Amino acid sequence: MKLLVFGRVFHVMEFIPVKRKWEADESMMRMMLSSFTSRDDSLWLAVFPEGTDFTPKKSLRSQRMALEKGLPLLNNVLLLKTKGFCACLQTLRKSIDAVYDITIGYRNDCPLFMDNVFGIDPSEFHTHVKQIPVGDIGSSEKEVSSWLMNTFQKDHMLTEFESKGCFPNEGTESEIKTVKYAVNFVVVLILTGICMFFTLFTAWFRIYVSLVCGAMAIITSMFGLPLLSTNSLSKTYSQCNAMYHDQIEDFLQVFSVRSI
């Protein structure tokens, strides 16, 4: 992974690195997915079937492709890339209980990254979640692809959301307890300040932090995550070593999530 710091973070968080070319990505994806199959390890795998973020330029490109293939024109989402989802489901079918179809709608415009950083937006967003048992999804690649295309009906839902401001059968969010969250914030701020003080002004704490970071870097480089079960540890060791020999440019986050 070429990215400094972020590459290490993505690895620890078990992101699946891809080059956006199926011929080059398939072996890497299946290798990484095979390390998630242990029932001893809890798994939440997030897949974005569209393969990238939604922008007006990408939407026009997607619509042109839809016209060429005789598919419906979509205004709020992009055409799906089904191979990655099929590979995930085929490999993990015995390790997961359900697929969750998640749709996020923003009351105002979709916030930019800096809006999130400065807490400007999103001021309000809505989430629609649908659970689908794995047994209700076919097993062959053709059946899974067809199921995904038919299930990913977000364009009409998001169009209605823009006009009505809510999803179907939407519940009411409970009031936020301001005092509770204010206390939590203050506690976190104090603990962060204490850690920063010791890191900057005490030698023994700097040594401790350096040793911990170095140990974690060595462990994750050699063995993957330390939470992996013992049975899969030796296999993951060789897989992670092989992974670092590839030149990776992009990263795939996984699960059926779409936002506007």
Coordinates of C-alpha atoms in Angstrom, one line a residue:
M1 CA 0.0 0.0 0.0
K2 CA 1.6 3.3 -1.1
L3 CA -0.2 5.6 1.3
L4 CA 1.8 6.6 4.4
V5 CA -0.2 6.4 7.6
F6 CA -3.5 5.9 5.8
G7 CA -2.2 2.7 4.2
R8 CA -1.5 1.3 7.7
V9 CA -4.9 2.5 9.0
F10 CA -6.7 0.9 6.0
H11 CA -4.8 -2.4 6.6
V12 CA -5.7 -2.5 10.3
M13 CA -9.3 -1.8 9.5
E14 CA -9.2 -4.6 6.9
F15 CA -10.1 -2.6 3.9
I16 CA -9.8 -4.6 0.6
P17 CA -7.3 -2.9 -1.8
V18 CA -8.3 -2.9 -5.5
K19 CA -7.1 -1.5 -8.8
R20 CA -10.6 -1.4 -10.2
K21 CA -9.8 -4.0 -12.8
W22 CA -11.5 -7.4 -12.1
E23 CA -8.7 -9.4 -13.7
A24 CA -6.2 -7.9 -11.3
D25 CA -8.5 -7.6 -8.3
E26 CA -10.2 -11.0 -8.2
S27 CA -7.4 -13.0 -6.6
M28 CA -6.6 -10.3 -4.0
M29 CA -10.3 -10.0 -3.1
R30 CA -10.9 -13.7 -2.7
M31 CA -7.7 -14.0 -0.7
M32 CA -8.7 -11.2 1.7
L33 CA -12.3 -12.5 1.9
S34 CA -11.2 -16.0 2.8
S35 CA -9.6 -14.6 6.0
F36 CA -13.0 -13.3 7.1
T37 CA -14.7 -16.7 7.0
S38 CA -14.1 -17.7 10.7
R39 CA -17.3 -17.8 12.8
D40 CA -15.1 -16.9 15.8
D41 CA -14.6 -13.4 14.4
S42 CA -17.5 -10.9 14.2
L43 CA -17.9 -9.5 10.7
W44 CA -19.5 -6.4 9.2
L45 CA -18.5 -6.0 5.6
A46 CA -19.6 -2.8 3.8
V47 CA -20.0 -2.9 0.0
F48 CA -20.6 0.0 -2.3
P49 CA -21.9 -1.8 -5.5
E50 CA -21.7 1.4 -7.5
G51 CA -17.9 1.2 -7.1
T52 CA -17.3 4.9 -6.6
D53 CA -18.9 8.1 -5.2
F54 CA -21.8 9.8 -7.0
T55 CA -21.0 13.0 -8.9
P56 CA -22.9 14.7 -11.8
K57 CA -20.1 13.8 -14.2
K58 CA -20.1 10.2 -13.2
S59 CA -23.9 10.2 -13.4
L60 CA -23.9 11.4 -17.0
R61 CA -21.3 8.7 -17.9
S62 CA -23.5 6.1 -16.1
Q63 CA -26.6 7.2 -18.0
R64 CA -24.8 7.0 -21.4
M65 CA -23.8 3.4 -20.5
A66 CA -27.4 2.6 -19.5
L67 CA -28.6 3.8 -22.9
E68 CA -26.1 1.7 -24.7
K69 CA -27.1 -1.4 -22.7
G70 CA -30.9 -0.7 -22.8
L71 CA -31.1 -0.3 -19.0
P72 CA -33.2 2.2 -17.1
L73 CA -31.8 5.7 -16.7
L74 CA -30.9 6.5 -13.1
N75 CA -30.7 10.1 -11.7
N76 CA -29.6 9.5 -8.0
V77 CA -27.4 6.4 -8.2
L78 CA -24.9 4.9 -10.7
L79 CA -25.1 1.6 -12.6
L80 CA -24.0 -1.3 -10.4
K81 CA -20.8 -3.3 -10.6
T82 CA -21.9 -6.7 -9.5
K83 CA -18.8 -8.9 -9.6
G84 CA -17.3 -7.6 -6.3
F85 CA -20.6 -8.2 -4.5
C86 CA -21.0 -11.7 -6.0
A87 CA -17.4 -12.6 -4.9
C88 CA -18.2 -11.4 -1.4
L89 CA -21.4 -13.3 -1.1
Q90 CA -20.0 -16.5 -2.6
T91 CA -17.0 -16.6 -0.2
L92 CA -18.8 -15.5 2.9
R93 CA -22.2 -17.1 2.5
K94 CA -21.6 -19.6 5.4
S95 CA -20.2 -16.9 7.6
I96 CA -23.0 -14.3 7.6
D97 CA -26.7 -14.4 8.3
A98 CA -28.1 -11.6 6.3
V99 CA -27.4 -8.8 3.9
Y100 CA -28.5 -5.3 4.9
D101 CA -29.6 -2.9 2.2
I102 CA -28.9 0.6 3.6
T103 CA -29.9 3.9 2.0
I104 CA -28.9 7.3 3.4
G105 CA -30.7 10.4 2.4
Y106 CA -29.5 14.0 3.3
R107 CA -32.2 16.6 3.9
N108 CA -30.1 19.2 2.3
D109 CA -27.3 18.7 -0.3
C110 CA -24.8 16.0 0.1
P111 CA -22.1 17.4 2.5
L112 CA -18.6 17.8 1.3
F113 CA -15.7 16.4 3.3
M114 CA -14.8 19.8 4.8
D115 CA -18.4 20.2 5.9
N116 CA -18.1 17.1 8.0
V117 CA -14.7 18.2 9.4
F118 CA -16.1 21.6 10.6
G119 CA -19.5 20.2 11.7
I120 CA -21.5 22.3 9.2
D121 CA -23.3 19.4 7.5
P122 CA -25.1 17.1 7.5
S123 CA -27.5 18.8 9.9
E124 CA -30.1 16.2 9.2
F125 CA -30.0 12.8 7.4
H126 CA -32.3 9.8 7.2
T127 CA -31.4 6.1 7.0
H128 CA -33.5 3.3 5.5
V129 CA -32.4 -0.3 6.4
K130 CA -33.8 -3.5 5.0
Q131 CA -32.7 -7.0 6.2
I132 CA -32.5 -9.8 3.6
P133 CA -31.6 -13.3 4.9
V134 CA -28.8 -14.9 3.0
G135 CA -31.0 -17.9 2.2
D136 CA -33.3 -15.7 0.1
I137 CA -30.5 -14.9 -2.3
G138 CA -29.5 -17.3 -5.1
S139 CA -26.2 -19.1 -5.2
S140 CA -24.9 -18.7 -8.7
E141 CA -23.3 -15.6 -10.0
K142 CA -26.1 -14.9 -12.4
E143 CA -28.7 -15.3 -9.7
V144 CA -26.8 -13.0 -7.3
S145 CA -26.3 -10.4 -10.0
S146 CA -29.9 -10.4 -11.0
W147 CA -31.0 -10.2 -7.3
L148 CA -28.7 -7.3 -6.7
M149 CA -29.9 -5.3 -9.7
N150 CA -33.6 -5.9 -8.7
T151 CA -33.0 -5.2 -5.0
F152 CA -31.0 -2.0 -5.5
Q153 CA -34.1 0.1 -6.1
K154 CA -32.8 3.3 -4.6
D155 CA -33.3 5.8 -7.5
H156 CA -37.1 6.0 -7.0
M157 CA -36.7 5.9 -3.2
L158 CA -34.3 8.8 -3.2
T159 CA -36.5 10.8 -5.6
E160 CA -39.4 10.4 -3.3
F161 CA -37.2 11.4 -0.4
E162 CA -36.2 14.6 -2.1
S163 CA -39.9 15.5 -2.5
K164 CA -41.3 14.2 0.9
G165 CA -38.2 14.6 3.1
C166 CA -38.5 11.1 4.6
F167 CA -38.4 7.4 3.7
P168 CA -41.4 5.0 3.8
N169 CA -42.5 3.8 7.2
E170 CA -39.9 6.1 8.9
G171 CA -39.8 6.1 12.7
T172 CA -39.2 9.1 15.0
E173 CA -35.8 9.7 16.5
S174 CA -35.6 10.1 20.2
E175 CA -34.4 13.4 21.6
I176 CA -30.7 13.8 22.1
K177 CA -29.7 14.1 25.7
T178 CA -27.5 17.2 25.5
V179 CA -26.1 17.0 29.1
K180 CA -25.1 13.3 28.6
Y181 CA -23.2 14.0 25.4
A182 CA -21.7 17.2 26.7
V183 CA -20.2 15.3 29.7
N184 CA -18.9 12.6 27.4
F185 CA -17.3 15.2 25.2
V186 CA -15.6 16.9 28.2
V187 CA -14.3 13.6 29.5
V188 CA -12.8 12.6 26.1
L189 CA -11.3 16.1 25.8
I190 CA -9.7 15.9 29.2
L191 CA -8.3 12.4 28.6
T192 CA -7.0 13.5 25.2
G193 CA -5.3 16.5 26.8
I194 CA -3.7 14.3 29.5
C195 CA -2.3 11.9 26.9
M196 CA -1.0 14.8 24.8
F197 CA 0.7 16.4 27.8
F198 CA 2.5 13.1 28.8
T199 CA 3.5 12.5 25.2
L200 CA 5.0 15.9 24.7
F201 CA 6.6 16.5 28.1
T202 CA 7.5 13.1 29.6
A203 CA 10.2 10.9 28.2
W204 CA 8.9 7.6 29.6
F205 CA 5.5 8.1 28.0
R206 CA 7.0 8.9 24.6
I207 CA 9.1 5.7 24.9
Y208 CA 5.9 3.7 25.8
V209 CA 3.9 5.2 22.8
S210 CA 6.8 4.5 20.4
L211 CA 7.1 0.9 21.6
V212 CA 3.4 0.3 21.3
C213 CA 3.2 1.8 17.8
G214 CA 6.3 -0.1 16.7
A215 CA 4.9 -3.4 18.1
M216 CA 1.5 -2.9 16.4
A217 CA 3.2 -2.0 13.1
I218 CA 5.4 -5.2 13.2
I219 CA 2.4 -7.4 14.3
T220 CA 0.0 -6.2 11.6
S221 CA 2.7 -6.3 8.9
M222 CA 3.7 -9.9 9.7
F223 CA 0.4 -11.5 10.8
G224 CA -2.4 -9.2 9.9
L225 CA -4.8 -8.3 12.7
P226 CA -4.0 -9.9 16.1
L227 CA -7.7 -10.8 16.5
L228 CA -7.6 -13.4 13.8
S229 CA -8.3 -17.0 15.0
T230 CA -5.3 -19.3 15.5
N231 CA -6.4 -21.7 12.7
S232 CA -6.3 -18.9 10.1
L233 CA -3.2 -17.2 11.4
S234 CA -0.7 -19.1 9.4
K235 CA -2.7 -18.7 6.2
T236 CA -3.2 -15.0 6.8
Y237 CA 0.6 -14.6 7.4
S238 CA 1.4 -15.7 3.8
Q239 CA -1.6 -13.8 2.4
C240 CA -0.5 -10.5 4.0
N241 CA 3.1 -10.9 2.8
A242 CA 1.9 -11.5 -0.7
M243 CA -0.5 -8.5 -0.5
Y244 CA 2.4 -6.1 0.2
H245 CA 4.2 -7.0 -3.0
D246 CA 1.4 -5.5 -5.1
Q247 CA 1.1 -1.9 -6.1
I248 CA -2.3 -0.7 -4.9
E249 CA -3.9 2.6 -5.9
D250 CA -7.5 2.5 -4.6
F251 CA -9.5 0.9 -1.9
L252 CA -12.9 -0.9 -1.9
Q253 CA -15.3 -0.4 1.0
V254 CA -17.9 -3.0 1.1
F255 CA -21.9 -3.2 1.8
S256 CA -25.0 -2.0 0.1
V257 CA -24.8 1.7 1.1
R258 CA -25.7 4.6 -1.1
S259 CA -26.0 8.3 -0.2
I260 CA -26.9 11.5 -1.9

